Amino acid sequence: MEPLTWFGAYAGGFGGLLAIALTIAVICGLCAMLLSLTSSSTKGSFSLFNGIAVVVLLIVGFSYVYATVTGGAGGGMDSGSLLKILGLLLGFALFAAMLGYFMNTFFDDPAATMGYVFTLALKAIGLLIAAWLVWTLLFAGAGFRDYVAGLDPDAMPDADTLAAEKRTAIMQGRGIIASIFMRFMPVWISIAVLFTLSALYKRKLGLYGKLYDNIIGMIGFGLVMFWVFTAFYSGFFDMIATHGALDQASGMKNKLPGTPLRGAEAAEYPYYLLGGDNLARDVFSRMVMGSGIVIMIAPLATLFAFMVGITLGLPAGYFSGPALRSLKSYGAIATAVVFGLAALATLITSGFMNFLLFAVVLAIMLLLLFRTSLDTALSFLANLILAFPVILLFYLLVTPEIVETGLPQYMAVVLFAFPLIFVGVLLHSRLRTQPAKNKLWLTVWLVPMFLIYMSTINTADSKIDFWPLDFFDIPGGILVVFVSVVFVNSPTVFRIVRGLALDINSRDYVAAAQTRGEGPWYIMLWEILPNARGPLIVDFCLRIGYTTILLGTLGFFGLGLPPESPDWGSTINDGRKLLMIYAHPALPPAFALLSLVLGLNLLADGLREESLKD
Amino acid sequence: MGLFILRRLGVMLLTALCLTFVVFFLTNLYPNLEKLAKTQGNFRMSDEQVESYLGSRGYLQPLPRKYAEWLGLAPGFLSQDTEGNAVGRCIRPGVAPEKTPTRCGILQGDWGFSTVFKEPVSAIIATRLGLTAKLMLWVMLLMVPSALIIGVLAGMREGSRTDRTLSTLSIATTATPEYVSGVIFIALLASSRYGVSPMLAEAGLIEGKTLFKGTATSAMESANFQNFFLPVLTISLYGMGYIARMTRASMAEVMTAQYIRTARLKGVSFRNIVMKHALRNALIAPFTVIMLQIPWLLNGVVIVETLFNYKGFGWTLVQAAGNNDIELLLGVSVVSVFVVLITQLFSDIGYVFLNPRIRIS
């Protein structure tokens, strides 16, 4: 079988047109940008910015000259080609200057004209691509019809051969890109349905609906939903990926994109669409499967970080004055109990000497809490964590040796308790005056959460293994990665929430609630928090992107998840070793990660813009 | 002002103490020590051998005692191994046992001895930090001017097409972590089989096989455009977008100020408004951001140095952490913590100088 080409059988004609449209778009876009720097002001100032462009180009050219003359670049350029480049650069600058002058003379608003041509060219490019895709998908089978027509009618091959032949012919006609497009078909349909429905009812959908007025936000949301749906369909229905994440096929090691599978059975997908990696696994399938891990961990970890940050940040911003006032207050008792438990845990796990030291430190901290405000104490802790370089922290927390000590599990005990505390306080502060309803709601929420909490932290054959009702075990690697990502993210969330709380504290409605006699937690969770939701939602989107980057970083250093895991960071790490010879295994996960994070950032930008509008 | 700096220095010292203790605690957990013993001795040690190895080198003392030794408050551990040679914290190869000082810790100016590199930690950190400083210098030289230019161009006409293009561009760079952009750059520009290099080589435009080098190892001795540009570009891109966005926001805010409108009504040309009236005030906020960006760059440095095999500070961090080299790791964390805290201090102080409306009391 022939390997697949990138664009299939019908690329020729469309390619030429596309190149023309692309050239027009690039030239017009550049001119529009140069011109828009100057429009609406006096015409003379154009020379300044053209000057900047020329200087930049000259600097680039000069650095090449320098590199060649000093010979430092070793294998730099020879003087002839250098002159060519310099000539090109100067020619371009001259062209831009002349064009600008010409446009300024003949058009009222040259930037707008150029911009208009630019958008037209962009639209043409979009239409061309769509037309090519439709054409390719419609007529991909033409090769097969030719094949059948050329067959000897007396010696027809059997049905199986024909079916196999048909499949290969169609794939050949489609090429790699159209085939990948077809594999993602469920995702396209879901996105189309979601966008149509949302756009139809956007006036009823609040902030989410307003997103559909914002083109940047829509693009971002589309990118995010693309990966969400991909993760969903590949994770639950096993749909998009063509092979298993760990399946190895003989002879497919480091093979280029579009290589046919040797001796593929009828049920198997006959090609490696994006090639094979250094262990002969399918790069495309691994990229698709990798989305599942990211989409599962990143939003959830961010949510947990927000719970921690909100639960600690609100009181830090709200309360002023010493953190603890008298020994008999609830706060003092709770702190003493927590400290006592921590000291006890030290005594049991790491010996008397350490216990003594720890007890002294805790005692000093307790005394300090009577002097300093909660804000100072918590901010110091947050800054402490933030002063750590993230990667050092990961190396200290995520190695197998540390996992062996059970430290991540203990951290999970603390960090995973925050959602419980948050929901508990949230409900109790609201329903305090209606004891019956309060009890009901607290039971309905807290009992299932507590069970999930216990099953999460309790893992068979580890340091915490006593709870009988263990419904599920989280694979070790994922728990460790999860905990460390939450730990790294929560101080930043804490700082944001604290800042917002400090700001909102002085509003009238807070004073009104205080005058009504509402409790502090009611004010924090039901007055301050809802009014801080705008910035928090935006930051939530951004932070999911940042968490995705962190997960990739962990994978890049080979920490946490097992090395054969298909998550993007690990795959990039796998692929970078042979990067200069075989680039294709590393690039798809890299672009996948890039597009997801970019989508989240654009979404956050759109949300910010829309939420500022009212 | 003096009091403010003193207080900040005090907090800094306390933070450094806490952090080094945390690092100390984590690196001294028993499984980590076991790994250390096995990598230093041999991998087939039995549990008893590991214990005696660790015990004879003082690793099994109580944690506070070991920490005090590292700080130089307590006398260094001293004992003899099975052959009767003196072993201990302060013993150095080439120094006679009689001349060994009783205390050797941070307070005595001794940062310890690296178990991986077999060199004093202070020497390693000094050379590696020098290499990273070179990298950072070029990163700053590339990142700061381009970020400021992009930010100012985008912010001076809020909502225009330029603004939208440049803003989207800066969002895109913040969304590209170093390990993604580095991989893409290497594949596109430094591979002899992919990207532009084969085309350029075929056209005879470059002499070597590739346009840029995919490793920066040779840049440690002599850095040039070909072997150093990609790592520098990779780190700068990630930080650039953020600074550009901050500059844009601050520029956009300044451009709506009253005095700009006044200048405009008086008929000052747009160029003069931007260059003479707006620019100086718009650059106050980005200054803080640039200072606070330095600790973030440290992260990028670790990734990029690993990816491009440039043996600087970040590479050392990875080596030390991967091999549980306790004293080197402590040295590295002390340095990075101080970098973080000092840049914070500088940004606060610089802000006061740049913006006379702020007073520190």
XYZ file of C-alpha atoms in Angstrom, chain A residues 33 36-41 45 48-49 67 72-78 81 84 115 118-119 216 256 353-354 357 380 384 387-392 395-397 399 401-402 404-405 407 546 548-549 552-553 556-557 572 576 579-584 586-587 590-591 593-594 597-598 601-602 605 608-609, chain B residues 11 14-15 18-19 21-23 26-27 29 31-32 35 62-64 153 156-157 161-162 164-166 168 171-172 174-177 179-180 183-184 186-187 190-194 204-208 211 214-215 224 226 238 245 270-271 296 298-299 302-303 306-307 317-318 321-322 329 333 336-337 340:
146
model
C -1.109 46.973 10.000
C -3.351 51.567 10.719
C -0.468 52.678 12.903
C -0.693 56.014 11.218
C -4.224 56.557 10.010
C -6.450 59.221 11.585
C -3.380 61.261 12.401
C 3.811 60.661 10.810
C 8.187 57.417 11.686
C 6.673 53.965 11.795
C 27.427 36.525 12.420
C 31.009 32.978 15.106
C 27.932 31.394 13.699
C 30.042 28.647 12.133
C 28.168 27.631 9.016
C 26.557 31.025 8.691
C 25.783 32.490 5.300
C 28.030 33.321 2.433
C 23.116 35.045 -0.236
C 20.210 38.684 -1.521
C -8.021 45.846 5.902
C -7.355 41.503 3.882
C -10.657 40.264 5.339
C -12.577 35.947 20.282
C 6.214 9.071 8.999
C 13.093 14.759 68.800
C 11.171 16.007 65.782
C 10.891 20.799 67.712
C 3.227 34.678 54.922
C 6.379 30.905 51.373
C 8.750 31.699 46.702
C 9.509 28.095 45.749
C 10.380 27.551 42.115
C 7.510 25.365 40.915
C 9.743 22.747 39.373
C 11.798 22.337 42.556
C 10.776 17.426 42.209
C 10.447 17.421 45.987
C 6.827 16.235 46.066
C 9.258 11.519 43.176
C 10.522 8.039 47.071
C 8.261 10.734 48.485
C 6.513 5.891 49.342
C 6.510 7.977 52.525
C 3.353 12.501 52.121
C -2.072 27.307 33.667
C -2.671 22.312 31.926
C 0.753 23.867 31.454
C 2.617 19.272 30.869
C 5.652 20.434 32.847
C 8.021 16.911 30.487
C 10.259 16.066 33.444
C 6.397 15.572 24.316
C 12.023 15.342 22.240
C 13.377 15.566 17.863
C 15.971 16.565 15.298
C 15.611 13.349 13.326
C 11.955 12.476 13.848
C 9.877 15.523 14.684
C 6.446 14.011 14.078
C 6.518 15.393 19.501
C 4.637 17.954 17.444
C 2.665 20.050 21.505
C 0.087 21.640 19.212
C -1.579 21.448 24.399
C -1.018 24.797 22.749
C -4.372 26.530 26.572
C -4.850 29.138 23.859
C -6.952 32.074 27.412
C -9.104 33.409 24.594
C -10.382 37.189 27.485
C -13.593 39.435 30.768
C -14.609 41.728 27.949
C 10.945 38.594 56.489
C 12.643 34.065 57.963
C 11.220 32.843 54.661
C 11.444 28.121 56.649
C 11.936 27.102 53.049
C 13.914 23.628 56.481
C 11.105 22.306 54.287
C 13.608 21.292 51.611
C 11.768 16.497 52.339
C 15.230 15.503 51.170
C 12.957 11.496 54.426
C 13.374 6.671 51.197
C 15.256 9.649 49.775
C 18.218 6.384 47.260
C 17.662 13.739 64.403
C 16.533 16.276 61.840
C 16.948 19.458 63.932
C 1.540 49.941 19.901
C -2.125 53.612 22.121
C -5.259 53.008 20.070
C -7.245 46.372 14.400
C -3.605 46.646 15.474
C -6.741 43.272 18.403
C -4.019 41.584 16.370
C -1.256 42.331 18.841
C -4.315 38.081 20.346
C -2.367 35.881 24.395
C -0.991 33.244 22.052
C 1.355 33.355 27.026
C -0.503 30.193 26.058
C 2.651 28.578 24.692
C 4.747 27.054 27.456
C 8.453 23.034 26.265
C 5.925 23.480 23.471
C 9.964 21.730 20.573
C 8.265 23.556 17.709
C 13.702 22.924 17.120
C 11.542 20.990 14.684
C 17.023 23.327 13.865
C 16.229 19.998 12.277
C 18.084 18.870 9.206
C 15.072 16.910 7.972
C 12.099 19.134 8.776
C 22.453 27.293 -0.831
C 21.560 30.019 1.638
C 23.184 28.341 4.643
C 26.448 26.493 4.760
C 25.698 24.025 7.525
C 19.747 27.220 10.349
C 19.141 22.378 18.448
C 21.437 22.223 21.464
C 26.634 33.050 19.157
C 23.279 30.225 15.834
C 6.463 32.997 27.144
C -0.572 42.873 27.987
C -0.218 62.076 17.816
C 3.403 61.030 17.698
C 8.764 33.098 36.528
C 13.483 30.896 36.471
C 10.918 28.211 35.711
C 14.844 25.085 34.057
C 12.777 23.769 31.151
C 16.973 20.850 30.049
C 15.557 20.933 26.533
C 18.495 22.039 39.824
C 17.179 19.110 37.808
C 16.735 17.028 42.549
C 16.883 13.917 40.407
C 19.574 21.222 46.408
C 16.793 26.640 46.766
C 16.266 30.849 44.006
C 14.361 31.970 47.080
C 12.388 35.719 44.176
